[in-house]
N, CA, C and O of each residue as an XYZ file, in Angstrom:
476
protein
N      56.825    -18.825     86.500
C      55.615    -18.546     87.223
C      55.423    -19.464     88.378
O      54.894    -19.055     89.412
N      55.866    -20.786     88.227
C      55.720    -21.696     89.307
C      56.546    -21.279     90.464
O      56.111    -21.462     91.601
N      57.718    -20.727     90.263
C      58.583    -20.286     91.331
C      58.042    -19.011     91.953
O      58.280    -18.763     93.135
N      57.328    -18.200     91.202
C      56.801    -16.982     91.757
C      55.520    -17.133     92.525
O      55.334    -16.588     93.613
N      54.636    -17.901     91.909
C      53.256    -18.101     92.455
C      53.082    -19.393     93.217
O      52.153    -19.498     94.018
N      53.900    -20.347     93.014
C      53.765    -21.666     93.627
C      53.082    -22.650     92.709
O      52.053    -22.320     92.118
N      53.616    -23.841     92.569
C      53.093    -24.869     91.655
C      51.640    -25.179     92.022
O      50.832    -25.418     91.124
N      51.280    -25.183     93.312
C      49.928    -25.593     93.743
C      48.866    -24.551     93.261
O      47.691    -24.904     93.164
N      49.240    -23.320     92.967
C      48.216    -22.313     92.480
C      47.962    -22.460     91.017
O      47.040    -21.811     90.522
N      48.720    -23.284     90.246
C      48.493    -23.543     88.857
C      48.595    -22.300     87.966
O      47.669    -22.003     87.211
N      49.685    -21.595     88.048
C      49.831    -20.493     87.082
C      50.080    -21.109     85.697
O      50.380    -22.300     85.616
N      49.966    -20.339     84.608
C      50.131    -20.860     83.346
C      50.746    -19.838     82.399
O      50.600    -18.631     82.592
N      51.435    -20.335     81.372
C      51.972    -19.459     80.238
C      51.511    -20.250     79.007
O      51.790    -21.441     78.872
N      50.824    -19.579     78.148
C      50.419    -20.174     76.888
C      50.895    -19.271     75.741
O      50.807    -18.045     75.810
N      51.400    -19.921     74.689
C      51.960    -19.164     73.566
C      51.109    -19.541     72.392
O      50.867    -20.722     72.140
N      50.644    -18.526     71.658
C      49.879    -18.762     70.455
C      50.719    -18.173     69.347
O      51.535    -17.270     69.537
N      50.458    -18.772     68.102
C      51.122    -18.270     66.863
C      50.061    -18.220     65.802
O      49.271    -19.149     65.635
N      50.057    -17.105     65.077
C      49.185    -16.895     63.996
C      49.435    -17.976     62.923
O      50.541    -18.484     62.743
N      48.334    -18.287     62.231
C      48.534    -19.160     60.991
C      48.723    -18.449     59.780
O      49.010    -19.037     58.737
N      48.562    -17.075     59.862
C      48.701    -16.249     58.748
C      49.936    -15.385     58.781
O      50.293    -14.837     59.824
N      50.584    -15.263     57.651
C      51.838    -14.540     57.577
C      51.594    -13.058     57.169
O      50.890    -12.792     56.195
N      52.158    -12.142     57.892
C      52.099    -10.709     57.560
C      50.668    -10.187     57.598
O      50.296     -9.375     56.751
N      49.825    -10.645     58.590
C      48.551    -10.120     58.736
C      48.386     -9.620     60.220
O      48.032    -10.363     61.135
N      48.676     -8.295     60.360
C      48.620     -7.731     61.683
C      47.372     -7.972     62.469
O      46.266     -7.755     61.973
N      47.537     -8.435     63.736
C      46.324     -8.676     64.545
C      45.770    -10.046     64.433
O      44.892    -10.428     65.207
N      46.269    -10.819     63.465
C      45.689    -12.141     63.185
C      45.785    -13.126     64.371
O      44.973    -14.037     64.527
N      46.822    -12.891     65.196
C      46.941    -13.804     66.352
C      45.885    -13.572     67.375
O      45.656    -14.457     68.199
N      45.243    -12.483     67.389
C      44.135    -12.204     68.312
C      42.813    -12.913     68.058
O      41.954    -13.019     68.934
N      42.686    -13.387     66.846
C      41.559    -14.124     66.335
C      41.741    -15.598     66.615
O      42.681    -16.225     66.128
N      40.822    -16.155     67.415
C      41.006    -17.680     67.702
C      40.954    -18.506     66.458
O      41.485    -19.616     66.449
N      40.329    -18.017     65.383
C      40.189    -18.810     64.161
C      41.521    -18.848     63.288
O      41.716    -19.692     62.413
N      42.403    -17.850     63.624
C      43.639    -17.790     62.867
C      44.935    -17.858     63.713
O      45.967    -17.257     63.413
N      44.784    -18.632     64.775
C      45.950    -18.918     65.645
C      45.902    -20.368     66.146
O      44.854    -21.010     66.209
N      47.123    -20.846     66.501
C      47.192    -22.077     67.066
C      48.113    -22.020     68.280
O      48.961    -21.131     68.350
N      47.973    -22.974     69.275
C      48.878    -22.963     70.412
C      50.313    -23.397     69.823
O      50.471    -24.292     68.992
N      51.296    -22.638     70.373
C      52.639    -22.923     69.874
C      53.431    -23.686     71.003
O      53.516    -23.231     72.143
N      53.981    -24.822     70.631
C      54.790    -25.623     71.617
C      56.071    -25.872     70.892
O      56.098    -25.930     69.663
N      57.096    -26.015     71.611
C      58.437    -26.285     71.130
C      59.069    -27.266     72.154
O      59.165    -26.958     73.342
N      59.497    -28.456     71.660
C      60.207    -29.384     72.521
C      61.700    -28.932     72.560
O      62.403    -28.795     71.559
N      62.070    -28.731     73.779
C      63.516    -28.239     73.994
C      64.161    -29.209     75.004
O      63.595    -29.512     76.055
N      65.304    -29.658     74.664
C      66.048    -30.568     75.572
C      66.435    -29.648     76.827
O      66.413    -28.420     76.756
N      66.775    -30.321     77.924
C      67.106    -29.625     79.127
C      68.343    -28.674     78.996
O      68.443    -27.613     79.612
N      69.264    -29.165     78.133
C      70.574    -28.360     77.941
C      70.474    -27.570     76.629
O      71.496    -27.314     75.993
N      69.296    -27.191     76.226
C      69.186    -26.525     74.871
C      70.025    -25.342     74.724
O      70.576    -25.128     73.644
N      70.173    -24.542     75.733
C      70.975    -23.303     75.620
C      72.472    -23.582     75.390
O      73.164    -22.837     74.697
N      72.967    -24.738     76.028
C      74.372    -25.041     75.796
C      74.685    -25.359     74.409
O      75.843    -25.159     74.044
N      73.828    -25.828     73.567
C      74.059    -26.146     72.229
C      74.063    -25.067     71.254
O      74.471    -25.268     70.110
N      73.604    -23.858     71.665
C      73.574    -22.722     70.772
C      74.915    -22.119     70.622
O      75.623    -21.873     71.598
N      75.285    -21.869     69.335
C      76.563    -21.112     69.071
C      76.444    -19.725     69.593
O      75.359    -19.143     69.594
N      77.598    -19.155     70.062
C      77.569    -17.809     70.528
C      76.982    -16.864     69.507
O      77.335    -16.887     68.328
N      76.026    -15.984     70.016
C      75.458    -15.005     69.135
C      74.135    -15.447     68.516
O      73.469    -14.662     67.841
N      73.748    -16.726     68.752
C      72.540    -17.207     68.177
C      71.326    -16.544     68.797
O      71.174    -16.619     70.017
N      70.445    -15.895     68.030
C      69.297    -15.227     68.530
C      68.011    -15.684     67.857
O      66.929    -15.394     68.367
N      68.086    -16.371     66.758
C      66.880    -16.742     65.975
C      66.735    -18.241     65.897
O      67.721    -18.972     65.800
N      65.536    -18.680     65.940
C      65.163    -20.122     65.696
C      64.877    -20.256     64.174
O      63.965    -19.632     63.632
N      65.660    -21.055     63.555
C      65.549    -21.129     62.069
C      64.142    -21.558     61.666
O      63.664    -21.083     60.636
N      63.458    -22.402     62.387
C      62.145    -22.853     62.128
C      61.105    -21.629     62.047
O      60.173    -21.604     61.243
N      61.371    -20.664     62.941
C      60.476    -19.529     63.001
C      60.838    -18.394     62.107
O      60.073    -17.447     61.927
N      61.986    -18.492     61.561
C      62.497    -17.257     60.776
C      62.675    -17.573     59.259
O      63.120    -16.719     58.492
N      62.323    -18.795     58.855
C      62.441    -19.251     57.421
C      61.350    -18.417     56.679
O      60.483    -17.777     57.274
N      61.471    -18.485     55.352
C      60.454    -17.853     54.455
C      59.045    -18.357     54.728
O      58.794    -19.559     54.800
N      58.150    -17.418     54.874
C      56.732    -17.703     55.134
C      56.395    -17.894     56.562
O      55.222    -18.073     56.888
N      57.402    -17.867     57.482
C      57.204    -18.109     58.880
C      57.499    -16.835     59.673
O      56.829    -16.556     60.667
N      58.469    -16.084     59.253
C      58.893    -14.925     60.059
C      57.822    -13.916     60.251
O      57.901    -13.224     61.266
N      56.849    -13.727     59.446
C      55.819    -12.738     59.557
C      54.628    -13.195     60.362
O      53.633    -12.474     60.437
N      54.693    -14.396     60.984
C      53.535    -14.913     61.744
C      53.699    -14.298     63.249
O      54.710    -14.449     63.934
N      52.626    -13.638     63.614
C      52.625    -13.120     64.978
C      52.625    -14.140     66.086
O      52.098    -15.244     65.949
N      53.245    -13.735     67.218
C      53.091    -14.639     68.396
C      52.478    -13.834     69.533
O      52.654    -12.620     69.631
N      51.781    -14.519     70.355
C      51.126    -13.859     71.556
C      51.375    -14.808     72.723
O      51.232    -16.024     72.591
N      51.758    -14.220     73.898
C      52.073    -14.983     75.014
C      51.076    -14.456     76.167
O      50.986    -13.269     76.480
N      50.406    -15.410     76.701
C      49.387    -15.176     77.655
C      49.864    -15.797     79.037
O      50.039    -17.005     79.192
N      50.053    -14.847     80.017
C      50.446    -15.275     81.390
C      49.183    -15.232     82.273
O      48.483    -14.223     82.354
N      48.931    -16.377     82.928
C      47.794    -16.356     83.925
C      48.452    -16.681     85.292
O      49.096    -17.705     85.523
N      48.201    -15.657     86.184
C      48.744    -15.840     87.541
C      48.025    -16.954     88.245
O      46.913    -17.319     87.865
N      48.639    -17.496     89.261
C      48.111    -18.627     90.010
C      46.783    -18.237     90.740
O      46.519    -17.088     91.091
N      46.009    -19.285     90.921
C      44.693    -19.047     91.698
C      44.983    -18.634     93.067
O      45.747    -19.273     93.791
N      44.337    -17.492     93.455
C      44.383    -16.942     94.754
C      45.676    -16.148     95.066
O      45.881    -15.755     96.215
N      46.512    -15.917     94.108
C      47.743    -15.231     94.318
C      47.485    -13.747     94.388
O      46.815    -13.195     93.515
N      47.997    -13.094     95.398
C      47.825    -11.623     95.552
C      48.972    -11.020     94.836
O      50.085    -10.947     95.357
N      48.694    -10.561     93.571
C      49.794    -10.019     92.754
C      49.826     -8.504     92.771
O      50.601     -7.898     92.031
N      48.968     -7.851     93.632
C      48.944     -6.406     93.694
C      50.302     -5.875     94.197
O      50.820     -6.397     95.184
N      50.865     -4.902     93.579
C      52.173     -4.313     93.979
C      51.856     -3.509     95.310
O      50.943     -2.683     95.318
N      52.578     -3.750     96.365
C      52.384     -3.126     97.577
C      53.304     -1.910     97.689
O      54.343     -1.851     97.031
N      52.928     -0.966     98.504
C      53.827      0.273     98.691
C      55.092     -0.326     99.326
O      55.051     -1.136    100.252
N      56.239      0.141     98.748
C      57.482     -0.221     99.236
C      57.971     -1.682     98.786
O      58.946     -2.200     99.331
N      57.314     -2.264     97.859
C      57.746     -3.557     97.306
C      59.046     -3.376     96.632
O      59.237     -2.365     95.956
N      59.927     -4.257     96.763
C      61.246     -4.187     96.026
C      60.957     -4.382     94.524
O      60.075     -5.125     94.094
N      61.837     -3.600     93.731
C      61.674     -3.812     92.253
C      62.418     -5.005     91.840
O      63.419     -5.371     92.457
N      61.959     -5.629     90.806
C      62.750     -6.722     90.167
C      63.949     -6.212     89.578
O      64.055     -5.026     89.265
N      64.938     -7.133     89.399
C      66.245     -6.755     88.928
C      66.297     -5.927     87.605
O      67.111     -5.013     87.473
N      65.411     -6.268     86.634
C      65.433     -5.598     85.414
C      64.297     -4.637     85.182
O      63.961     -4.295     84.048
N      63.690     -4.190     86.329
C      62.551     -3.275     86.275
C      62.994     -1.920     85.776
O      63.936     -1.355     86.333
N      62.360     -1.368     84.748
C      62.783     -0.127     84.125
C      62.707      1.024     85.119
O      63.368      2.048     84.941
N      61.896      0.857     86.173
C      61.721      1.982     87.174
C      63.082      2.128     87.990
O      63.288      3.183     88.591
N      63.911      1.213     88.023
C      65.122      1.322     88.776
C      66.006      2.471     88.120
O      66.779      3.125     88.820
N      65.878      2.684     86.834
C      66.620      3.736     86.097
C      65.884      5.060     85.994
O      66.359      6.009     85.370
N      64.697      5.104     86.626
C      63.888      6.346     86.516
C      63.162      6.536     87.885
O      61.931      6.518     87.923
N      63.883      6.711     88.966
C      63.249      6.915     90.242
C      62.346      8.235     90.273
O      62.739      9.321     89.846
N      61.176      8.021     90.792
C      60.320      9.228     90.926
C      59.570      9.614     89.716
O      58.763     10.541     89.774
N      59.797      8.924     88.559
C      59.085      9.362     87.361
C      57.766      8.554     87.223
O      57.630      7.438     87.723
N      56.820      9.183     86.524
C      55.580      8.560     86.231
C      55.773      7.549     84.917
O      56.759      7.597     84.183
N      54.778      6.726     84.769
C      54.929      5.858     83.623
C      54.895      6.611     82.292
O      55.543      6.191     81.333
N      54.129      7.746     82.217
C      54.065      8.614     81.053
C      55.492      9.211     80.819
O      55.999      9.204     79.697
N      56.091      9.701     81.861
C      57.455     10.241     81.683
C      58.461      9.271     81.252
O      59.293      9.585     80.401
N      58.433      8.066     81.809
C      59.321      6.977     81.372
C      59.108      6.606     79.971
O      60.061      6.459     79.205
N      57.805      6.440     79.587
C      57.491      6.035     78.254
C      58.008      7.147     77.248
O      58.649      6.814     76.251
N      57.747      8.350     77.500
C      58.212      9.390     76.606
C      59.699      9.373     76.393
O      60.196      9.415     75.267
N      60.402      9.310     77.517
C      61.888      9.330     77.455
C      62.419      8.136     76.696
O      63.310      8.244     75.854
N      61.812      6.934     77.041
C      62.247      5.697     76.415
C      62.004      5.767     74.875
O      62.849      5.336     74.090
N      60.846      6.311     74.469
C      60.668      6.323     73.042
C      61.473      7.278     72.292
O      61.860      6.992     71.160
N      61.761      8.425     72.857
C      62.623      9.461     72.300
C      64.152      9.248     72.417
O      64.944      9.892     71.730
N      64.476      8.441     73.197
C      65.955      8.280     73.537
C      66.712      7.322     72.560
O      66.204      6.311     72.075
N      67.956      7.748     72.333
C      68.818      6.791     71.595
C      69.311      5.688     72.561
O      69.723      4.613     72.125
N      69.260      5.970     73.862
C      69.659      5.074     74.851
C      68.539      4.835     75.822
O      68.393      5.563     76.804
N      67.702      3.767     75.544
C      66.474      3.639     76.349
C      66.820      3.288     77.797
O      67.892      2.755     78.082
N      65.903      3.593     78.694
C      66.160      3.400     80.164
C      66.185      1.878     80.540
O      66.986      1.490     81.390
N      65.341      1.027     79.936
C      65.255     -0.350     80.264
C      66.295     -1.243     79.493
O      66.795     -0.971     78.401
N      66.520     -2.315     80.229
C      67.365     -3.326     79.648
C      66.470     -4.655     79.619
O      66.619     -5.588     80.409
N      65.591     -4.610     78.671
C      64.581     -5.702     78.686
C      64.332     -6.320     77.332
O      63.517     -7.235     77.211
């Protein structure tokens, strides 16, 4: 977000984690969530064995079913409106569905064995 909006605009990303396991929607209630922080060394990705996709602390018994919510706040004064003719980001699903509406993309993506997006 800093690279996109500029550090001076103070964009933020906050991650919340539910305190309850297997209670859908609990992360939406401020009484049943906490801010989630994880200390990661600069070279954290280099230490992962190939194929590692899960954090053991988050996937152990009693932890896996706790919801997470990520809140992105754009920087102050940033004009984030998509302009006519704006280039698509590299992994934008619309690259694979030119001229289609969101409803058409959504329907195809849900029904397809091979979804349009790589996200």
